[in-house]
Short mmCIF file of C-alpha atoms in Angstrom, two decimals:
data_model
loop_
_atom_site.label_atom_id
_atom_site.label_comp_id
_atom_site.label_asym_id
_atom_site.label_seq_id
_atom_site.Cartn_x
_atom_site.Cartn_y
_atom_site.Cartn_z
CA MET A 1 0.06 -0.11 0.07
CA PHE A 2 2.49 2.61 0.97
CA GLU A 3 4.95 2.15 -1.52
CA MET A 4 2.68 3.03 -4.21
CA LEU A 5 2.74 6.48 -2.35
CA GLU A 6 6.52 6.87 -3.41
CA TYR A 7 5.49 8.31 -6.80
CA ALA A 8 4.71 12.02 -6.53
CA PHE A 9 1.60 11.37 -8.69
CA MET A 10 0.00 8.75 -6.63
CA ARG A 11 0.37 10.86 -3.64
CA ASN A 12 -1.56 13.78 -5.62
CA ALA A 13 -4.26 11.32 -6.40
CA LEU A 14 -4.62 10.52 -2.79
CA TYR A 15 -5.03 14.28 -1.79
CA ALA A 16 -7.44 14.79 -4.43
CA GLY A 17 -9.65 11.40 -3.34
CA ILE A 18 -9.80 12.74 0.16
CA LEU A 19 -10.69 16.05 -1.13
CA GLY A 20 -13.25 14.51 -3.56
CA SER A 21 -14.63 12.27 -0.66
CA ILE A 22 -15.78 15.56 0.76
CA ILE A 23 -16.94 16.86 -1.96
CA PHE A 24 -18.81 13.93 -3.79
CA GLY A 25 -20.37 13.49 -0.43
CA ILE A 26 -21.76 16.55 0.39
CA ILE A 27 -22.63 17.00 -3.01
CA GLY A 28 -23.79 14.23 -3.80
CA THR A 29 -26.00 14.27 -0.91
CA TYR A 30 -27.85 17.23 -2.85
CA VAL A 31 -27.82 15.80 -6.18
CA VAL A 32 -29.55 12.68 -4.82
CA VAL A 33 -32.29 14.00 -2.84
CA LYS A 34 -32.89 16.82 -5.35
CA LYS A 35 -33.12 14.03 -7.92
CA ILE A 36 -31.02 16.27 -10.57
CA VAL A 37 -28.92 13.44 -11.24
CA PHE A 38 -29.41 14.44 -14.59
CA ILE A 39 -28.60 17.86 -14.71
CA SER A 40 -25.45 17.19 -13.33
CA GLY A 41 -24.72 14.93 -16.07
CA GLY A 42 -25.40 17.01 -18.49
CA VAL A 43 -23.36 19.58 -17.10
CA ALA A 44 -20.07 17.05 -16.98
CA HIS A 45 -20.38 16.65 -20.95
CA ALA A 46 -21.45 20.20 -22.02
CA SER A 47 -18.03 21.23 -19.86
CA PHE A 48 -15.96 18.87 -22.53
CA GLY A 49 -16.81 21.47 -24.65
CA GLY A 50 -14.85 24.07 -22.48
CA VAL A 51 -12.03 21.62 -22.63
CA GLY A 52 -11.52 21.99 -26.27
CA MET A 53 -12.06 25.10 -26.72
CA SER A 54 -9.30 26.14 -23.52
CA LEU A 55 -6.97 23.54 -25.43
CA TYR A 56 -7.38 25.77 -28.89
CA LEU A 57 -6.89 28.85 -27.07
CA GLY A 58 -3.46 27.25 -24.76
CA ILE A 59 -5.45 28.26 -21.63
CA GLU A 60 -5.64 26.04 -18.54
CA PRO A 61 -8.36 23.04 -19.89
CA LEU A 62 -10.69 23.78 -15.75
CA PHE A 63 -11.19 27.26 -16.97
CA GLY A 64 -12.78 26.25 -20.24
CA ALA A 65 -15.01 23.40 -18.15
CA LEU A 66 -15.74 25.76 -15.70
CA LEU A 67 -17.31 28.37 -18.24
CA PHE A 68 -19.59 25.58 -20.26
CA ALA A 69 -20.34 23.86 -16.65
CA ILE A 70 -21.99 26.85 -15.15
CA THR A 71 -23.46 28.24 -18.17
CA SER A 72 -25.13 25.07 -18.73
CA ALA A 73 -26.02 24.59 -15.10
CA VAL A 74 -27.55 27.99 -14.98
CA GLY A 75 -29.15 27.78 -18.35
CA VAL A 76 -31.30 24.30 -17.87
CA GLY A 77 -31.89 25.22 -14.17
CA TYR A 78 -33.49 28.91 -15.27
CA LEU A 79 -35.18 26.99 -18.47
CA GLY A 80 -36.62 24.43 -16.64
CA LYS A 81 -37.66 26.21 -13.53
CA GLU A 82 -39.07 29.33 -16.32
CA LYS A 83 -40.81 26.71 -18.08
CA ILE A 84 -39.16 28.00 -21.48
CA GLN A 85 -38.23 24.56 -22.20
CA ARG A 86 -38.60 20.97 -21.21
CA GLU A 87 -36.19 20.62 -18.75
CA ASP A 88 -35.17 16.97 -19.58
CA THR A 89 -34.93 17.93 -23.47
CA ALA A 90 -32.81 21.11 -22.67
CA ILE A 91 -30.30 18.61 -20.59
CA GLY A 92 -30.34 16.27 -23.41
CA ILE A 93 -28.86 19.29 -25.63
CA ILE A 94 -26.42 21.04 -24.05
CA TRP A 95 -24.83 17.19 -23.37
CA ALA A 96 -24.70 16.24 -26.68
CA LEU A 97 -23.76 19.76 -27.71
CA GLY A 98 -21.57 20.08 -25.60
CA MET A 99 -19.49 16.95 -26.55
CA ALA A 100 -19.51 18.22 -30.00
CA ILE A 101 -18.02 21.48 -29.31
CA GLY A 102 -15.39 19.62 -27.64
CA ALA A 103 -14.37 17.08 -30.30
CA PHE A 104 -14.97 19.37 -33.00
CA PHE A 105 -12.06 22.08 -31.49
CA TYR A 106 -9.92 18.69 -30.42
CA HIS A 107 -9.92 18.19 -34.45
CA ILE A 108 -9.10 21.79 -35.53
CA THR A 109 -6.43 22.41 -32.39
CA PRO A 110 -3.04 22.20 -34.15
CA GLY A 111 -0.11 20.23 -32.44
CA TYR A 112 0.12 17.24 -29.70
CA LEU A 113 -3.10 17.39 -27.19
CA PRO A 114 -3.67 15.27 -24.32
CA SER A 115 -5.72 12.37 -25.48
CA PRO A 116 -9.72 13.28 -25.12
CA ALA A 117 -9.92 9.76 -22.48
CA SER A 118 -8.19 11.29 -19.86
CA PHE A 119 -10.66 13.95 -19.61
CA LEU A 120 -13.43 11.59 -20.71
CA PHE A 121 -12.32 8.96 -17.94
CA GLY A 122 -9.47 10.96 -15.71
CA ASN A 123 -5.67 10.63 -15.96
CA LEU A 124 -3.67 10.56 -12.02
CA LEU A 125 -1.38 11.74 -14.30
CA MET A 126 -2.67 14.80 -15.28
CA ILE A 127 -3.68 15.99 -11.12
CA GLY A 128 -0.82 18.28 -10.41
CA THR A 129 -0.41 20.28 -7.00
CA PHE A 130 -2.22 23.51 -8.66
CA ASP A 131 -5.37 21.07 -8.71
CA ILE A 132 -4.94 19.67 -5.15
CA TYR A 133 -5.00 23.83 -4.22
CA LEU A 134 -8.05 24.02 -6.30
CA LEU A 135 -9.63 21.29 -4.79
CA SER A 136 -8.88 22.13 -1.31
CA GLY A 137 -10.76 25.33 -1.89
CA LEU A 138 -13.39 24.16 -2.98
CA ALA A 139 -13.97 21.57 -0.18
CA LEU A 140 -13.24 24.37 2.35
CA SER A 141 -16.17 26.56 0.43
CA ILE A 142 -18.48 23.95 0.25
CA VAL A 143 -18.46 23.00 3.89
CA ILE A 144 -18.59 26.51 5.18
CA ILE A 145 -21.36 27.55 2.28
CA VAL A 146 -23.51 23.69 3.99
CA VAL A 147 -23.07 25.00 7.13
CA LEU A 148 -24.22 28.46 7.11
CA PHE A 149 -27.15 27.15 4.50
CA TYR A 150 -28.48 23.77 5.92
CA HIS A 151 -31.43 24.49 6.58
CA ARG A 152 -32.14 26.94 3.54
CA LEU A 153 -30.84 24.56 1.03
CA GLN A 154 -32.68 21.62 2.88
CA ALA A 155 -36.04 23.47 2.64
CA VAL A 156 -35.36 24.65 -0.81
CA SER A 157 -34.51 20.68 -1.47
CA PHE A 158 -37.81 19.36 0.17
CA ASP A 159 -40.20 21.52 -1.06
CA GLU A 160 -39.57 24.45 -3.05
CA GLU A 161 -42.66 25.66 -3.36
CA PHE A 162 -43.48 26.44 0.68
CA SER A 163 -40.43 27.91 0.72
CA GLU A 164 -40.70 30.72 -1.64
CA VAL A 165 -43.82 31.09 0.31
CA VAL A 166 -42.02 31.85 3.58
CA GLY A 167 -40.03 34.29 1.82
CA ILE A 168 -36.72 32.11 1.04
CA LYS A 169 -35.12 33.28 -2.59
CA THR A 170 -35.54 29.88 -3.37
CA ASN A 171 -34.18 30.45 -6.95
CA LEU A 172 -31.12 32.06 -5.56
CA VAL A 173 -30.67 28.96 -3.31
CA TYR A 174 -31.50 26.65 -6.31
CA ILE A 175 -28.25 28.32 -8.33
CA LEU A 176 -26.15 27.99 -5.61
CA LEU A 177 -26.30 24.52 -5.42
CA LEU A 178 -25.98 24.65 -9.19
CA ILE A 179 -22.96 26.34 -9.40
CA MET A 180 -21.42 24.12 -6.61
CA ILE A 181 -22.15 21.14 -8.84
CA ALA A 182 -20.39 22.86 -11.69
CA PHE A 183 -17.67 23.41 -9.79
CA SER A 184 -17.52 20.18 -7.76
CA ILE A 185 -18.09 17.88 -11.53
CA VAL A 186 -14.77 20.80 -13.44
CA PHE A 187 -12.49 20.33 -10.15
CA LEU A 188 -12.57 15.82 -10.26
CA ILE A 189 -12.36 15.96 -14.24
CA LYS A 190 -9.03 14.67 -13.92
CA PHE A 191 -9.38 12.56 -11.42
CA VAL A 192 -12.62 10.00 -12.73
CA GLY A 193 -13.86 12.30 -15.99
CA ILE A 194 -16.72 13.82 -17.51
CA ILE A 195 -18.76 10.54 -17.64
CA LEU A 196 -17.81 8.91 -14.88
CA VAL A 197 -18.03 11.43 -12.36
CA ILE A 198 -21.83 11.00 -11.70
CA ALA A 199 -21.54 8.21 -10.84
CA MET A 200 -19.12 8.94 -7.90
CA LEU A 201 -21.70 12.26 -7.34
CA SER A 202 -24.39 9.50 -6.73
CA ILE A 203 -23.61 6.26 -5.69
CA PRO A 204 -22.03 7.11 -2.22
CA ALA A 205 -25.15 9.13 -1.47
CA SER A 206 -27.84 6.81 -2.95
CA ILE A 207 -26.51 3.98 -0.96
CA SER A 208 -26.19 6.51 2.18
CA SER A 209 -29.44 6.92 2.13
CA SER A 210 -30.85 4.16 2.30
CA VAL A 211 -29.40 3.49 5.46
CA THR A 212 -30.46 6.33 7.70
CA HIS A 213 -33.33 9.49 7.11
CA ASP A 214 -31.56 11.80 8.57
CA MET A 215 -29.72 14.13 5.86
CA ARG A 216 -26.73 15.26 7.71
CA LYS A 217 -25.89 11.10 8.35
CA VAL A 218 -26.38 10.89 5.07
CA MET A 219 -23.62 13.36 4.26
CA VAL A 220 -21.29 11.76 6.86
CA TYR A 221 -21.66 8.46 5.64
CA SER A 222 -21.53 9.72 1.89
CA VAL A 223 -17.92 11.21 2.36
CA ILE A 224 -16.61 7.96 4.35
CA LEU A 225 -18.32 5.89 1.02
CA SER A 226 -16.96 7.75 -1.29
CA LEU A 227 -13.12 7.58 0.72
CA VAL A 228 -13.53 3.91 1.35
CA PHE A 229 -14.46 3.81 -2.54
CA ILE A 230 -11.68 5.85 -3.11
CA LEU A 231 -8.94 4.56 -1.35
CA SER A 232 -9.63 1.19 -1.92
CA GLY A 233 -10.03 1.59 -5.77
CA LEU A 234 -7.15 3.31 -5.99
CA TRP A 235 -5.02 0.74 -4.33
CA LEU A 236 -6.87 -2.03 -6.81
CA SER A 237 -5.96 0.05 -10.17
CA TYR A 238 -1.91 0.07 -8.71
CA GLN A 239 -2.31 -3.46 -7.86
CA TRP A 240 -4.31 -4.26 -11.49
CA ASN A 241 -2.39 -1.82 -13.23
CA THR A 242 -5.89 -0.31 -14.66
CA PRO A 243 -7.47 3.37 -14.95
CA ALA A 244 -7.97 4.56 -11.57
CA GLY A 245 -11.23 6.32 -12.58
CA PRO A 246 -12.83 3.01 -14.42
CA THR A 247 -11.37 1.01 -11.34
CA ILE A 248 -13.11 3.15 -8.53
CA ILE A 249 -16.56 3.49 -10.16
CA LEU A 250 -16.55 -0.55 -11.23
CA LEU A 251 -16.02 -1.17 -7.28
CA SER A 252 -18.72 1.75 -6.26
CA GLY A 253 -21.01 0.61 -8.84
CA ALA A 254 -20.77 -3.62 -7.72
CA VAL A 255 -21.42 -2.43 -4.22
CA PHE A 256 -24.44 -0.14 -5.11
CA ILE A 257 -25.96 -3.66 -6.92
CA LEU A 258 -25.35 -5.58 -4.18
CA ASN A 259 -26.54 -2.95 -1.65
CA THR A 260 -29.88 -2.80 -4.01
CA LEU A 261 -30.35 -6.57 -4.41
CA GLY A 262 -29.94 -6.74 -0.13
CA ASP A 263 -32.51 -3.95 0.33
CA LYS A 264 -34.64 -6.40 -1.99
CA LEU A 265 -34.47 -10.00 -0.45
CA TYR A 266 -34.32 -7.60 3.38
CA ASP A 267 -37.54 -6.44 2.53
CA MET B 1 -64.52 49.16 9.38
CA VAL B 2 -62.76 45.77 10.45
CA GLU B 3 -60.70 44.88 7.06
CA PRO B 4 -61.31 41.90 5.45
CA ALA B 5 -59.42 38.87 5.67
CA ILE B 6 -58.85 38.33 2.21
CA GLU B 7 -60.71 41.14 -0.74
CA LEU B 8 -60.20 39.49 -4.67
CA LYS B 9 -61.48 42.08 -7.23
CA ASP B 10 -62.50 41.13 -10.79
CA VAL B 11 -59.53 38.83 -10.31
CA SER B 12 -58.74 37.01 -13.73
CA VAL B 13 -55.86 34.81 -14.84
CA SER B 14 -54.63 33.01 -17.51
CA LEU B 15 -51.90 30.21 -18.50
CA GLY B 16 -51.03 30.72 -21.97
CA ASN B 17 -53.58 31.15 -23.68
CA LYS B 18 -56.26 29.28 -21.88
CA ILE B 19 -59.09 31.53 -19.29
CA VAL B 20 -58.23 29.89 -15.96
CA LEU B 21 -60.29 32.08 -13.47
CA LYS B 22 -62.10 34.89 -14.55
CA ASP B 23 -63.15 37.88 -12.02
CA VAL B 24 -63.02 36.18 -9.12
CA THR B 25 -64.53 38.69 -6.84
CA VAL B 26 -64.74 37.68 -3.05
CA SER B 27 -64.26 39.27 0.40
CA LEU B 28 -63.74 37.35 3.44
CA ASP B 29 -64.26 38.26 7.35
CA GLU B 30 -61.37 37.30 9.80
CA GLY B 31 -61.92 34.01 11.28
CA THR B 32 -64.23 32.62 8.21
CA PHE B 33 -63.62 28.86 7.62
CA LEU B 34 -64.61 28.65 3.70
CA GLY B 35 -64.18 25.81 1.37
CA ILE B 36 -64.04 25.58 -1.87
CA ILE B 37 -65.06 23.35 -4.05
CA GLY B 38 -64.60 22.38 -8.18
CA PRO B 39 -63.49 20.46 -10.36
CA ASN B 40 -59.86 19.28 -11.22
CA GLY B 41 -58.28 22.13 -13.70
CA GLY B 42 -61.20 24.61 -12.43
CA GLY B 43 -58.58 27.06 -10.82
CA LYS B 44 -58.30 25.44 -7.23
CA THR B 45 -54.60 25.80 -7.26
CA THR B 46 -54.42 28.73 -9.54
CA LEU B 47 -56.46 30.64 -6.87
CA LEU B 48 -53.97 29.37 -3.96
CA LYS B 49 -51.17 30.57 -5.96
CA VAL B 50 -52.43 33.69 -6.09
CA LEU B 51 -53.61 34.30 -2.69
CA LEU B 52 -49.78 32.87 -2.17
CA GLY B 53 -48.62 35.65 -4.27
CA LEU B 54 -46.31 33.35 -6.21
CA LEU B 55 -48.86 34.12 -9.22
CA THR B 56 -49.53 38.01 -10.39
CA PRO B 57 -52.76 38.27 -11.92
CA GLU B 58 -53.14 39.86 -14.81
CA GLN B 59 -55.93 41.68 -13.88
CA GLY B 60 -57.67 42.61 -11.15
CA ASP B 61 -56.96 43.64 -7.15
CA VAL B 62 -55.46 40.91 -4.03
CA ARG B 63 -55.68 42.23 -0.44
CA ILE B 64 -54.86 40.09 2.43
CA HIS B 65 -55.34 41.90 5.40
CA GLY B 66 -55.08 45.19 3.23
CA LYS B 67 -51.72 44.13 1.80
CA THR B 68 -50.52 42.64 -1.11
CA PRO B 69 -49.75 38.80 -1.23
CA SER B 70 -45.92 39.05 -1.70
CA LYS B 71 -45.58 40.90 1.39
CA VAL B 72 -47.57 39.05 3.44
CA SER B 73 -45.24 35.45 3.84
CA ASP B 74 -45.93 35.78 8.12
CA VAL B 75 -49.79 35.87 7.36
CA ILE B 76 -50.80 32.91 5.51
CA GLY B 77 -50.06 29.44 6.58
CA TYR B 78 -49.57 27.48 3.60
CA VAL B 79 -50.48 23.25 3.51
CA PRO B 80 -50.12 21.82 0.21
CA GLN B 81 -50.59 18.74 -0.83
CA TYR B 82 -48.75 16.07 0.94
CA SER B 83 -48.89 13.42 -1.94
CA ASN B 84 -46.56 15.92 -3.60
CA PHE B 85 -43.66 15.24 -2.00
CA ASP B 86 -40.47 12.76 -2.38
CA ALA B 87 -41.65 10.14 0.27
CA GLN B 88 -37.74 8.87 0.36
CA PHE B 89 -36.52 12.40 1.45
CA PRO B 90 -34.47 12.15 4.31
CA ILE B 91 -36.12 14.49 6.67
CA SER B 92 -37.66 13.97 9.99
CA VAL B 93 -41.07 15.49 11.04
CA TRP B 94 -38.91 17.64 13.42
CA ASP B 95 -36.81 19.26 10.46
CA VAL B 96 -40.09 19.35 8.00
CA VAL B 97 -41.93 21.80 11.30
CA LEU B 98 -39.30 23.88 11.76
CA MET B 99 -39.31 24.62 7.83
CA GLY B 100 -41.74 26.93 8.58
CA ARG B 101 -39.25 29.09 10.27
CA VAL B 102 -36.62 29.15 7.92
CA GLY B 103 -38.14 32.54 5.99
CA GLU B 104 -37.19 33.67 9.72
CA LEU B 105 -33.31 32.67 9.97
CA GLY B 106 -31.98 35.69 8.15
CA TRP B 107 -28.01 35.74 8.04
CA LYS B 108 -28.38 33.19 11.11
CA PRO B 109 -27.14 29.96 9.85
CA PHE B 110 -29.00 27.71 12.79
CA TYR B 111 -32.78 27.97 14.66
CA SER B 112 -33.48 29.91 17.86
CA LYS B 113 -34.95 28.79 21.37
CA GLU B 114 -37.86 30.41 20.07
CA ASP B 115 -38.30 29.28 16.71
CA LYS B 116 -37.93 25.54 18.31
CA LYS B 117 -40.58 27.04 21.28
CA ILE B 118 -42.79 27.65 18.64
CA ALA B 119 -41.90 24.22 16.55
CA GLU B 120 -42.82 22.26 19.61
CA ALA B 121 -46.34 24.08 20.30
CA SER B 122 -47.38 23.62 16.91
CA LEU B 123 -46.74 19.60 16.63
CA LYS B 124 -48.48 19.95 20.32
CA MET B 125 -51.43 21.78 18.35
CA VAL B 126 -51.78 18.80 15.94
CA ASP B 127 -50.99 15.87 18.51
CA MET B 128 -48.03 14.94 16.82
CA LEU B 129 -45.15 15.54 19.06
CA GLU B 130 -44.35 12.47 19.87
CA TYR B 131 -43.31 11.86 16.26
CA LYS B 132 -40.81 14.18 16.21
CA ASP B 133 -37.85 12.25 15.72
CA ARG B 134 -39.44 10.46 12.95
CA GLN B 135 -38.89 10.66 9.31
CA ILE B 136 -41.93 11.72 7.29
CA SER B 137 -42.11 8.69 4.96
CA GLU B 138 -42.80 6.66 8.32
CA LEU B 139 -46.19 7.92 8.76
CA SER B 140 -49.49 7.91 7.27
CA GLY B 141 -51.24 10.24 4.89
CA GLY B 142 -53.06 11.87 7.95
CA GLN B 143 -50.44 11.94 9.88
CA GLN B 144 -48.22 13.90 7.37
CA GLN B 145 -51.21 16.36 6.95
CA ARG B 146 -50.84 16.80 10.27
CA VAL B 147 -46.82 17.78 10.52
CA LEU B 148 -47.62 20.22 7.59
CA ILE B 149 -50.33 21.92 9.22
CA ALA B 150 -47.83 22.42 12.14
CA ARG B 151 -45.46 23.75 9.89
CA ALA B 152 -47.95 25.67 8.16
CA LEU B 153 -48.75 26.89 12.34
CA THR B 154 -45.21 27.50 12.87
CA ILE B 155 -46.18 30.93 10.76
CA GLU B 156 -48.17 31.60 13.56
CA PRO B 157 -50.85 32.47 10.99
CA LYS B 158 -53.68 34.82 10.42
CA ILE B 159 -54.85 32.87 7.45
CA LEU B 160 -54.40 29.00 6.08
CA LEU B 161 -54.43 27.89 3.08
CA LEU B 162 -54.87 24.24 2.77
CA ASP B 163 -54.74 22.49 -0.80
CA GLU B 164 -57.12 19.33 -0.63
CA PRO B 165 -56.11 18.49 2.60
CA THR B 166 -57.89 15.05 2.83
CA ALA B 167 -57.31 13.64 -0.81
CA SER B 168 -56.31 9.74 -0.79
CA ILE B 169 -56.63 9.51 3.20
CA ASP B 170 -59.45 7.56 4.71
CA GLU B 171 -62.71 9.16 5.82
CA LYS B 172 -62.47 8.29 9.40
CA ILE B 173 -59.04 10.59 9.32
CA GLN B 174 -60.34 12.84 7.23
CA THR B 175 -62.58 13.46 10.25
CA ASN B 176 -60.00 13.87 12.67
CA ILE B 177 -58.15 16.62 10.69
CA TYR B 178 -61.54 18.45 10.04
CA GLU B 179 -61.87 18.46 13.23
CA LEU B 180 -58.58 19.83 13.86
CA LEU B 181 -58.89 22.31 11.42
CA GLN B 182 -62.27 23.48 12.89
CA LYS B 183 -60.12 23.42 16.31
CA LEU B 184 -57.80 26.11 15.37
CA ASN B 185 -60.56 28.07 13.21
CA LYS B 186 -62.56 28.52 16.06
CA LYS B 187 -60.41 28.61 19.29
CA LYS B 188 -57.47 30.65 18.01
CA ASN B 189 -59.52 32.55 15.09
CA ILE B 190 -57.56 31.60 12.56
CA THR B 191 -59.34 32.68 8.88
CA ILE B 192 -58.99 29.24 6.85
CA ILE B 193 -59.76 28.31 3.15
CA LEU B 194 -59.39 24.78 1.90
CA VAL B 195 -59.91 23.43 -1.61
CA SER B 196 -61.19 20.55 -2.32
CA HIS B 197 -62.74 18.13 -4.87
CA ASP B 198 -64.50 16.60 -2.37
CA ILE B 199 -68.39 18.19 -2.11
CA GLY B 200 -69.68 15.94 0.88
CA VAL B 201 -66.85 15.86 3.77
CA ILE B 202 -65.90 19.82 2.99
CA SER B 203 -69.69 20.67 3.55
CA SER B 204 -70.68 19.43 6.95
CA TYR B 205 -67.59 21.02 8.49
CA VAL B 206 -66.97 24.93 6.78
CA ASP B 207 -69.01 27.86 7.24
CA GLU B 208 -69.14 29.10 3.86
CA VAL B 209 -68.70 26.79 0.47
CA ALA B 210 -67.89 28.71 -2.99
CA CYS B 211 -67.59 26.71 -6.38
CA LEU B 212 -64.88 27.52 -8.47
CA ASN B 213 -64.74 26.87 -11.92
CA GLN B 214 -63.54 29.61 -13.65
CA TYR B 215 -65.59 31.77 -12.15
CA LEU B 216 -65.97 31.98 -8.51
CA ILE B 217 -69.95 31.56 -7.53
CA TYR B 218 -69.41 32.55 -3.72
CA HIS B 219 -73.09 33.83 -1.38
CA GLY B 220 -71.34 33.78 1.97
CA SER B 221 -73.60 30.88 2.90
CA ASP B 222 -73.02 27.36 3.85
CA GLU B 223 -75.93 26.33 1.61
CA LEU B 224 -74.73 24.62 -1.50
CA THR B 225 -77.13 24.10 -3.94
CA SER B 226 -77.33 21.45 -6.49
CA GLU B 227 -77.42 24.92 -9.24
CA MET B 228 -74.26 26.23 -7.55
CA ILE B 229 -72.74 23.27 -8.15
CA GLU B 230 -74.10 22.21 -11.60
CA ALA B 231 -72.85 25.40 -12.87
CA SER B 232 -68.81 24.87 -11.46
CA TYR B 233 -68.90 21.11 -12.78
CA GLU B 234 -71.34 21.73 -15.83
CA CYS B 235 -73.20 18.57 -15.16
CA PRO B 236 -75.69 17.57 -12.53
CA VAL B 237 -73.88 16.44 -9.63
CA ASP B 238 -75.71 13.37 -6.88
CA LEU B 239 -75.16 15.46 -3.50
CA VAL B 240 -74.57 12.79 -0.14
CA ALA B 241 -74.41 13.85 3.08
CA HIS B 242 -71.73 12.24 4.87
CA GLY B 243 -73.51 11.68 8.13
CA HIS B 244 -74.48 15.32 8.89
CA PRO B 245 -77.66 15.37 10.45
CA HIS B 246 -78.61 18.82 10.39
CA ARG B 247 -77.75 19.75 7.16
CA VAL B 248 -80.26 18.52 3.95
CA PHE B 249 -78.98 17.93 0.74
CA GLU B 250 -81.06 19.28 -2.27
CA HIS B 251 -80.89 15.35 -3.86
CA LYS B 252 -81.12 15.32 -7.94
CA MET B 253 -80.57 12.17 -10.37
CA PRO B 254 -78.18 13.32 -12.89
CA SER B 255 -80.23 12.96 -16.12
CA GLU B 256 -79.73 10.06 -18.27
CA GLU B 257 -77.28 10.53 -21.07
CA GLU B 258 -77.82 10.55 -24.37
CA ASP B 259 -75.34 8.94 -26.78
#
């Protein structure tokens, strides 16, 4: 176990994994209970457009990805809320459009580029010290925001109409949530990838909510579960020489299926 | 002159190109217990939204204790249909009830002692205090409805608005809910408006009844005539009284339909 930490990239992966667990556990809980898994999936895929555009412009891919993620998250949230467009239609379109923009820019950008697969499935080798700083800042901000706004976030997630009636600016709270989701997805792209990130936002929170009905506990359990999945996934991927992202997701997915079957049999 | 609790003048609302409410005019004194009945799609929910300030009518004037609906979040307690919720949602009875105080948080992250005292008193008022640590989905429909009423009471409202409070709740429990509402109405002088498609039960408990189907038919009395209902439902309705001996409904057979 410890010999793998002799590699700098594995140490960074470990830090990213620990910080990622906090982010996945907390944000994933909101994604699951508010039933916005597919908005999150659409936002993740839309961010690929930003990756491609950043590579074309020669800037840090995360910045373009963030711009695309936030724009699409807020855009879909707004279109759905105002009933301008059917929400699931809007999600599907930004999903594909983002991927198309990414693929387009990949094609027209000259020179050597990191493989698209690195962004789609994650690549621990891409995670640098800068990413660890970003993730630390994000994890800290999320913890602070969630402590300060816990009751408001819970109220809006549970009953938006009532929250509005008692004077909560529900749209602002919802947008705050979507922006936190966009940041979480983008900052963890290098770790698990655009396609797989949604599994880490939904699996730990979903398993946790099957064992407790207290939202605070769902968050804590999700953080712990994410950490277990990530650490054991990292270790397995090192042992088997397999990519880390897919290994972590396969492990989480297997536990999710067993847990669901177990619940069914237990009933 | 005492200000009416609720006053609507010529209120019209259309959604898309469909007129949902047309020239609704009504004035209710404080302490009124009004039941509004009408068919699904007759504008009941829209009327509630107008009263709650969630929807601004394109025409007409709405006053709640003299103020516009957007400024009265501490006057109206809203009780939505309990069946609208995600039963899986991880939230305890206690947290649901405290939600009524969430608008009072301001910049504080946590509920104050006073908030908690009010929540406790509200749960007591609906006889649900012993369930406060339960998860909302572990409760029966009637119990969930009581919790939602307690949540609305934490606002310490002058008016309670209820949307189909007894939909998919069995009849015995329905009676309990109506008795609870009657108690709140009489003892605390809370103005109550409830909307329902359930004609029979509603009219045994409310003081006044109105029919809503685009137009609001309201005579300021508890008399429910088949003409009122027919005008709203646009078809003959068979009136059945639910075990309330001193009210006699006009009985009318539905006319036979022709193909």
